[in-house]
XYZ file of C-alpha atoms in Angstrom:
398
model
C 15.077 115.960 174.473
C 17.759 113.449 173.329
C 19.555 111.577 175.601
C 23.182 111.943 175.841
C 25.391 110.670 172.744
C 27.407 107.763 175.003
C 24.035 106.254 176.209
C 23.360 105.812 172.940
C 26.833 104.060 171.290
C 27.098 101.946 174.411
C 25.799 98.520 174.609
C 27.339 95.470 176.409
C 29.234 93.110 173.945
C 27.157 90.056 175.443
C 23.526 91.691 174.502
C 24.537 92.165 171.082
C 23.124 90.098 168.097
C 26.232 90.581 165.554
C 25.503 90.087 161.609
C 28.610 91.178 158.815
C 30.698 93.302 158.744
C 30.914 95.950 156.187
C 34.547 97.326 156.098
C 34.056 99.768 159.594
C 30.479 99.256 159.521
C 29.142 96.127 161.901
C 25.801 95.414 161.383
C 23.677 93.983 164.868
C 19.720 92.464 164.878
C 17.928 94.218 167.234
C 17.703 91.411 170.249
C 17.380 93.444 173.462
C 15.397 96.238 174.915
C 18.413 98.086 175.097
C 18.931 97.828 171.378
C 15.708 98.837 170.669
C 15.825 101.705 172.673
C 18.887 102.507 170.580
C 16.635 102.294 167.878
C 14.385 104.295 168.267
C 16.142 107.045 170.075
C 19.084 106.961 167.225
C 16.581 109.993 165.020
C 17.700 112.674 167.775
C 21.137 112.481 166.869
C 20.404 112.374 163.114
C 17.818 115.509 163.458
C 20.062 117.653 166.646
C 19.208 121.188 165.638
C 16.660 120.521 162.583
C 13.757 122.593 163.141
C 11.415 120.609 161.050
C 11.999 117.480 162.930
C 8.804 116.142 164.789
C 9.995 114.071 167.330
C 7.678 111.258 167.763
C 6.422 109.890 170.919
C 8.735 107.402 172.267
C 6.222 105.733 174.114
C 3.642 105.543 171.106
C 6.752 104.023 169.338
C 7.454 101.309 171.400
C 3.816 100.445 171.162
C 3.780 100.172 167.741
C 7.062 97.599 167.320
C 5.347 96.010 169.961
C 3.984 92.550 169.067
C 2.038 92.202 171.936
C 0.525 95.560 171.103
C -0.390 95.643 167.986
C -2.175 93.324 165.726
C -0.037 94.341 162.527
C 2.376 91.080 163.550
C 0.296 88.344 163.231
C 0.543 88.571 159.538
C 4.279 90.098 159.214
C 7.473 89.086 160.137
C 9.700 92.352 160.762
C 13.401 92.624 161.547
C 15.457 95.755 163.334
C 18.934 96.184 162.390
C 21.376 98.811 163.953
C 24.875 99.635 162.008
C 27.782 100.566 164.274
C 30.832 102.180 162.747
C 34.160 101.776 165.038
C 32.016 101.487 167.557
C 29.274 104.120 167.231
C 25.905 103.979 166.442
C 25.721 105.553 162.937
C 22.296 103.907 161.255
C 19.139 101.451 161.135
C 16.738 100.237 159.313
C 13.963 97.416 159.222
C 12.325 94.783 156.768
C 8.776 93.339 156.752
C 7.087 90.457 155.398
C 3.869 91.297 155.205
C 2.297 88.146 153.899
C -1.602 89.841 154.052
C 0.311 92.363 151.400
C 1.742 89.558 149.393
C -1.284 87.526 149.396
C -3.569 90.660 148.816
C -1.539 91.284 145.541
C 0.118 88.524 144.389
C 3.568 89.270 145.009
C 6.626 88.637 146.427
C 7.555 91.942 147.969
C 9.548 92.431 151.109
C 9.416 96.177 152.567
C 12.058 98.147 153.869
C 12.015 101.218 156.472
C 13.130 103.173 159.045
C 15.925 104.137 157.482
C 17.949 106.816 159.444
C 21.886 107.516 158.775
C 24.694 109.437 159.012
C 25.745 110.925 155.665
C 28.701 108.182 155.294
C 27.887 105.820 152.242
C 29.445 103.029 153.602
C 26.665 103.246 156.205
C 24.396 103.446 153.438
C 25.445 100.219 151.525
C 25.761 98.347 154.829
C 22.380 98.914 156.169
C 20.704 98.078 152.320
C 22.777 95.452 152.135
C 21.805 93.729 155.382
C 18.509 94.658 154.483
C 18.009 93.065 150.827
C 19.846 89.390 152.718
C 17.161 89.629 154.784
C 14.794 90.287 152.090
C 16.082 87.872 149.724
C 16.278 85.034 152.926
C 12.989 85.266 153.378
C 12.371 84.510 149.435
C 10.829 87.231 148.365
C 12.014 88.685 144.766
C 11.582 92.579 145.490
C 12.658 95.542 147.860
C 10.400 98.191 148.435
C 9.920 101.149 150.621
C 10.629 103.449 152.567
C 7.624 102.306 154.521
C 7.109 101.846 157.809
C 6.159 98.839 157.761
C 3.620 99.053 154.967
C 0.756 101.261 152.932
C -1.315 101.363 156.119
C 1.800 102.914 157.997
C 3.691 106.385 157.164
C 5.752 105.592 154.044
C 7.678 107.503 151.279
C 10.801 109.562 151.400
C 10.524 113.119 151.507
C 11.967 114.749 147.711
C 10.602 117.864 147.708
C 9.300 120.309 150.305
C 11.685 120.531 153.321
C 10.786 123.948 154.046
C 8.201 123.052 156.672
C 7.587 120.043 159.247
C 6.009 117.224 158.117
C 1.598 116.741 159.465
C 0.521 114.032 161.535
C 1.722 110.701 160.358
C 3.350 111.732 157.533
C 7.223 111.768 157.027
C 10.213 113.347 157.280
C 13.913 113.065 156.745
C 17.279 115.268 155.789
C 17.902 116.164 152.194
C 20.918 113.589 151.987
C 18.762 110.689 151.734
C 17.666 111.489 148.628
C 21.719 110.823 147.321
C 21.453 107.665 149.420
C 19.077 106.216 147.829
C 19.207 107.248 144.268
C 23.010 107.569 143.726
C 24.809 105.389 146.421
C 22.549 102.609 146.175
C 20.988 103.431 142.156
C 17.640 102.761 144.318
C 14.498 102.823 141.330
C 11.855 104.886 142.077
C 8.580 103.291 141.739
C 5.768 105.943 142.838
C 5.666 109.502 144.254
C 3.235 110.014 146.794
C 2.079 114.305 146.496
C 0.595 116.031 149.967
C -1.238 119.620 149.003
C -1.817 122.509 151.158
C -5.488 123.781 151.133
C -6.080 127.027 153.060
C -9.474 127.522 154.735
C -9.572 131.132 153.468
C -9.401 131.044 150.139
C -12.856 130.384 148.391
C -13.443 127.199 145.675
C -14.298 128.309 142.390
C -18.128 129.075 141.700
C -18.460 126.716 139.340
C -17.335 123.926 141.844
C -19.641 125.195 144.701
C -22.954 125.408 141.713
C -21.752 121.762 140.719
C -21.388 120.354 144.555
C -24.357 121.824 145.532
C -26.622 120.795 142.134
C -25.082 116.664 142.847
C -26.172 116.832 146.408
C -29.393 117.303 145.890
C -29.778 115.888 142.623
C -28.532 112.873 144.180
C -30.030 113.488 147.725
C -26.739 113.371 149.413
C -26.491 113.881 153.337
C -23.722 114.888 154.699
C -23.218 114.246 158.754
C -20.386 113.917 161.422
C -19.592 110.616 162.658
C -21.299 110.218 165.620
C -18.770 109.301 168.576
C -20.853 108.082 170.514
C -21.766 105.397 168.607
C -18.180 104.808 167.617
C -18.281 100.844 167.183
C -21.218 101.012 164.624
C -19.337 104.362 162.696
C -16.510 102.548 162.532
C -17.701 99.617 161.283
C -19.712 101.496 158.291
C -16.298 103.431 157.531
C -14.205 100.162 157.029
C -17.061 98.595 154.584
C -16.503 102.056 152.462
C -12.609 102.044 152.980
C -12.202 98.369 152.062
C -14.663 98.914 148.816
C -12.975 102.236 148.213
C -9.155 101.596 147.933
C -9.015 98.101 146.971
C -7.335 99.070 143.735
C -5.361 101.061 144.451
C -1.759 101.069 144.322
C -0.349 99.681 147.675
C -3.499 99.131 149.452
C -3.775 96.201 151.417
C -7.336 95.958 153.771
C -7.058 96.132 157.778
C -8.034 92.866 159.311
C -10.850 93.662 161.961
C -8.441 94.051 165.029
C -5.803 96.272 162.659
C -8.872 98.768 162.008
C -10.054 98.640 165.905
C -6.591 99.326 167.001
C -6.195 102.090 164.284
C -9.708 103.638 165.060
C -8.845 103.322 168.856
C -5.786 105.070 168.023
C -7.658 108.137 166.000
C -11.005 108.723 168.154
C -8.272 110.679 170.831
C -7.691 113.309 168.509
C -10.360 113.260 166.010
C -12.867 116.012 165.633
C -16.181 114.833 164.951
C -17.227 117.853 162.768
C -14.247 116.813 160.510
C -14.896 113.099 160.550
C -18.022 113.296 157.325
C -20.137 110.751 156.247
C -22.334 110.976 153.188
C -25.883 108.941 152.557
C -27.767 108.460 149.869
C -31.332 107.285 150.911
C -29.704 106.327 154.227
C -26.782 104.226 153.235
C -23.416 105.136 153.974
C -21.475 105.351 150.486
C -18.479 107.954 151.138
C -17.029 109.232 153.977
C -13.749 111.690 154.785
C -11.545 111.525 158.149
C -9.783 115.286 158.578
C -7.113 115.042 161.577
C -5.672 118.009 163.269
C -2.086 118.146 163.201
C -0.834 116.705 166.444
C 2.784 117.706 164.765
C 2.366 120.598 165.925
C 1.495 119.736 170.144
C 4.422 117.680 169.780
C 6.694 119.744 168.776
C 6.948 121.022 171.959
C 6.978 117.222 174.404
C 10.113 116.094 172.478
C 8.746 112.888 172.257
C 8.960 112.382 175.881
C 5.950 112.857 178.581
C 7.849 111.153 181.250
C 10.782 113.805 181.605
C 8.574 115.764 184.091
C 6.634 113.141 184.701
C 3.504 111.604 182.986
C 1.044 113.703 184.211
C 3.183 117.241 183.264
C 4.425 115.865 180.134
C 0.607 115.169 178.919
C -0.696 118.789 180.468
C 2.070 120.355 178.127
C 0.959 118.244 175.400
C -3.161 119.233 175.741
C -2.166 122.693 176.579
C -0.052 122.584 173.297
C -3.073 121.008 171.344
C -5.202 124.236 171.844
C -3.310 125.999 169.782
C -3.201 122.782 166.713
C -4.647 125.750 163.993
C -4.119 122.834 161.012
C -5.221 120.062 159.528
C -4.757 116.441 157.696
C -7.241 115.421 155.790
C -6.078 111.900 155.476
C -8.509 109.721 153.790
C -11.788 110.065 151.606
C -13.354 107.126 150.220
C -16.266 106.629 147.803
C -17.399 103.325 146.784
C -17.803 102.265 143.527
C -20.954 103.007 142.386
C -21.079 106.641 143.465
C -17.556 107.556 142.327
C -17.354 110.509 139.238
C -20.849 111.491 140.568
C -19.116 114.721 142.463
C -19.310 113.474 146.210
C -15.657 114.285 146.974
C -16.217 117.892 146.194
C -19.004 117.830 148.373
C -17.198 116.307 150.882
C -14.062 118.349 150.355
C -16.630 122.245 150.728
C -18.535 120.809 153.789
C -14.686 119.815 155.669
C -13.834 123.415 154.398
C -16.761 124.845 155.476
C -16.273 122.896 159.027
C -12.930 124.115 159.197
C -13.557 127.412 158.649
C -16.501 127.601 161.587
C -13.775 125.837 163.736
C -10.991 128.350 163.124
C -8.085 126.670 161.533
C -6.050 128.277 158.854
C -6.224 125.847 156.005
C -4.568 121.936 156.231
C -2.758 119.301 154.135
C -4.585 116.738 151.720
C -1.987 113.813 151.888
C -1.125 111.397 149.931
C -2.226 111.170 146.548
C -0.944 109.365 143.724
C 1.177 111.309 140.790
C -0.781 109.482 138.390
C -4.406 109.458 140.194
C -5.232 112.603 137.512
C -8.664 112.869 138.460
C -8.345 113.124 141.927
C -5.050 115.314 141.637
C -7.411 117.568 139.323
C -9.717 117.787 141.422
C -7.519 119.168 144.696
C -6.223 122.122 141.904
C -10.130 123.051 141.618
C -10.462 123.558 144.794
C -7.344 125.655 145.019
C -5.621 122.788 146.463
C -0.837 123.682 146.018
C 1.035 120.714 145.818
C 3.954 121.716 148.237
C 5.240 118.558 149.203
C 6.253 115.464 146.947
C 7.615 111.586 148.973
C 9.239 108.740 146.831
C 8.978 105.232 146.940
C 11.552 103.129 145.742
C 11.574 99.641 144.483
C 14.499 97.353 143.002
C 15.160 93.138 143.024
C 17.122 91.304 145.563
């Protein structure tokens, strides 16, 4: 899995992009592809022998800090920074500029993520501090994160509920972080983010089932799969509902058109269509739900890496691995306006059950909701929804 501890520290004096020193702790910009790799390969020291640790996909990584590769960049400016401490690599993190985010809301935020660490708090200090210059050098009046980069992206710092790896794109770190942020750098918090564990075999109340069941067809409510094969047009209706659906909410920000093509792109590979629902009333498209299985669990056993084998090995192991994927995400559901406190989510929530069920898997994670998004949180309890994991965002001024 991770490559050898000296490949990592070691970097030629003349590719590094140097930035202030910190009593031991030298902080560099991220200039070279070397550096990146560093980057990004850093998490398999911090996680060696942490069983709850989902190596990513290195490859997929890359990708994603790629400009050229995704469309995220043409309205953010990001940084990479790497902290060495007598001459080891001990940390990084990154900032954003998202000026779609800023513009969206009317703010002057800068985001920062990434964040991985020893458990040395001069580490911690130099890596915010670089972090908050960069922040405050752009002009920006406020630090927030951990995101990575923004909203649209995995975000939050795990608090509670270490006990288990993290679902698809959803976080993870060691318990220390938690005194990095909050007592070595007095870090605010500013929202926590909740994920719930459903299981498929335990039944929703009666009561919830007569009600569901009474609003669909009351209302006339259809509920389908997204077709697949008509992807472009399915897509297209889902973004409409999205955008109407979350725009305020905390943190949201809207895909441009090529960020939601590249991010449906992404999720038609492992999306099921059963799980992906759409609901019509009289034939227009006013809620829909996207349910994910839990590609965690395939990669827990690639180490992030097709290519050690070779390409075509490493992505056998990974499909023969994703066979046996017996959870779920559901990651989104969206409602727009008009129809929202009508009872379409509980609809929408029994037919993914129901779906889940026929398909086999054991029950899944509903992730993330707001702590103070009652109604919604209320309504995950009905449906015998346990909150069993809890992530923090944090925000402060530069």
């Amino acid at each position: 899995m991770a490559e050898p501890a000296e490949k990592l520290e070691t970097v030629e004096p003349a590719a590094r992009a140097t930035g202030p020193k910190a009593g031991n702790v030298q902080i560099e910009r991220v200039t070279t592809a070397r550096q990146r790799d560093e980057f990004l390969e850093l998490p398999y020291r911090i996680y060696a022998g942490d069983p709850n640790w989902v190596p990513p996909l290195l490859m997929e990584r890359r990708d994603f800090l790629d400009p050229a590769k995704n469309p995220f960049f043409k309205h953010a400016t990001t940084e990479l920074f790497l902290a060495r401490k007598d001459g080891k690599l001990v940390g990084r993190i990154a900032t954003c500029e998202d000026r779609n985010y800023n513009a969206f809301h009317d703010a002057s935020i800068g985001f920062f993520g990434f964040y991985e660490a020893l458990d040395d708090d001069e580490v911690a200090h130099a890596l915010f501090a670089a972090a908050r210059s960069w922040i405050r050098g752009r002009g920006l009046a406020k630090m927030e994160g951990p995101a990575n980069f923004t909203s649209n992206h995995d975000l939050g710092l795990l608090v509670d509920g270490f006990d288990s790896p993290p679902v698809v794109m959803m976080t993870y770190n060691p318990r220390y972080y938690i005194r990095h942020f909050e007592e070595v750098l007095g870090l605010p918090k500013s929202k926590d983010l909740y994920a719930w564990w459903l299981s498929a075999h335990v039944d929703p109340p009666d009561r919830v089932v007569r009600i569901a069941e009474k609003v669909r067809a009351k209302e006339g409510v259809v509920v389908r799969p997204v077709n697949l094969k008509d992807f472009a047009n399915e897509a297209r209706r889902i973004k409409e509902i999205y955008n109407a659906a979350w725009e305020k909410n905390w943190g949201f920000v809207p895909f441009t058109e090529e960020e939601f093509d590249h991010a449906a792109k992404d999720m038609k590979q492992i999306a099921v269509a059963d799980l992906v629902l759409m609901a019509e009333v009289q034939g227009e498209p006013v809620a829909f739900s996207m349910t994910l299985p839990d590609m965690n669990q395939a990669l827990l056993h690639v180490g992030g890496r097709l290519t050690t084998f070779g390409v075509p090995v490493g992505l056998a192991k990974l499909l023969w691995h994703s066979r046996k994927i017996d959870q779920l995400r559901l990651i989104t559901l969206g409602i727009k306006e008009k129809y929202r406190k009508r009872g379409l989510d509980a609809i929408l929530y029994l037919d993914t059950l129901r779906a889940a069920r026929k398909l086999g898997y054991k029950g899944g994670e509903i992730s993330w909701t707001l702590e103070d998004n009652v109604l919604v949180n209320r309504a995950i309890e009905m449906m015998g929804g346990k909150r069993y994991k809890t992530y923090r965002m944090y925000e402060a001024e530069v």
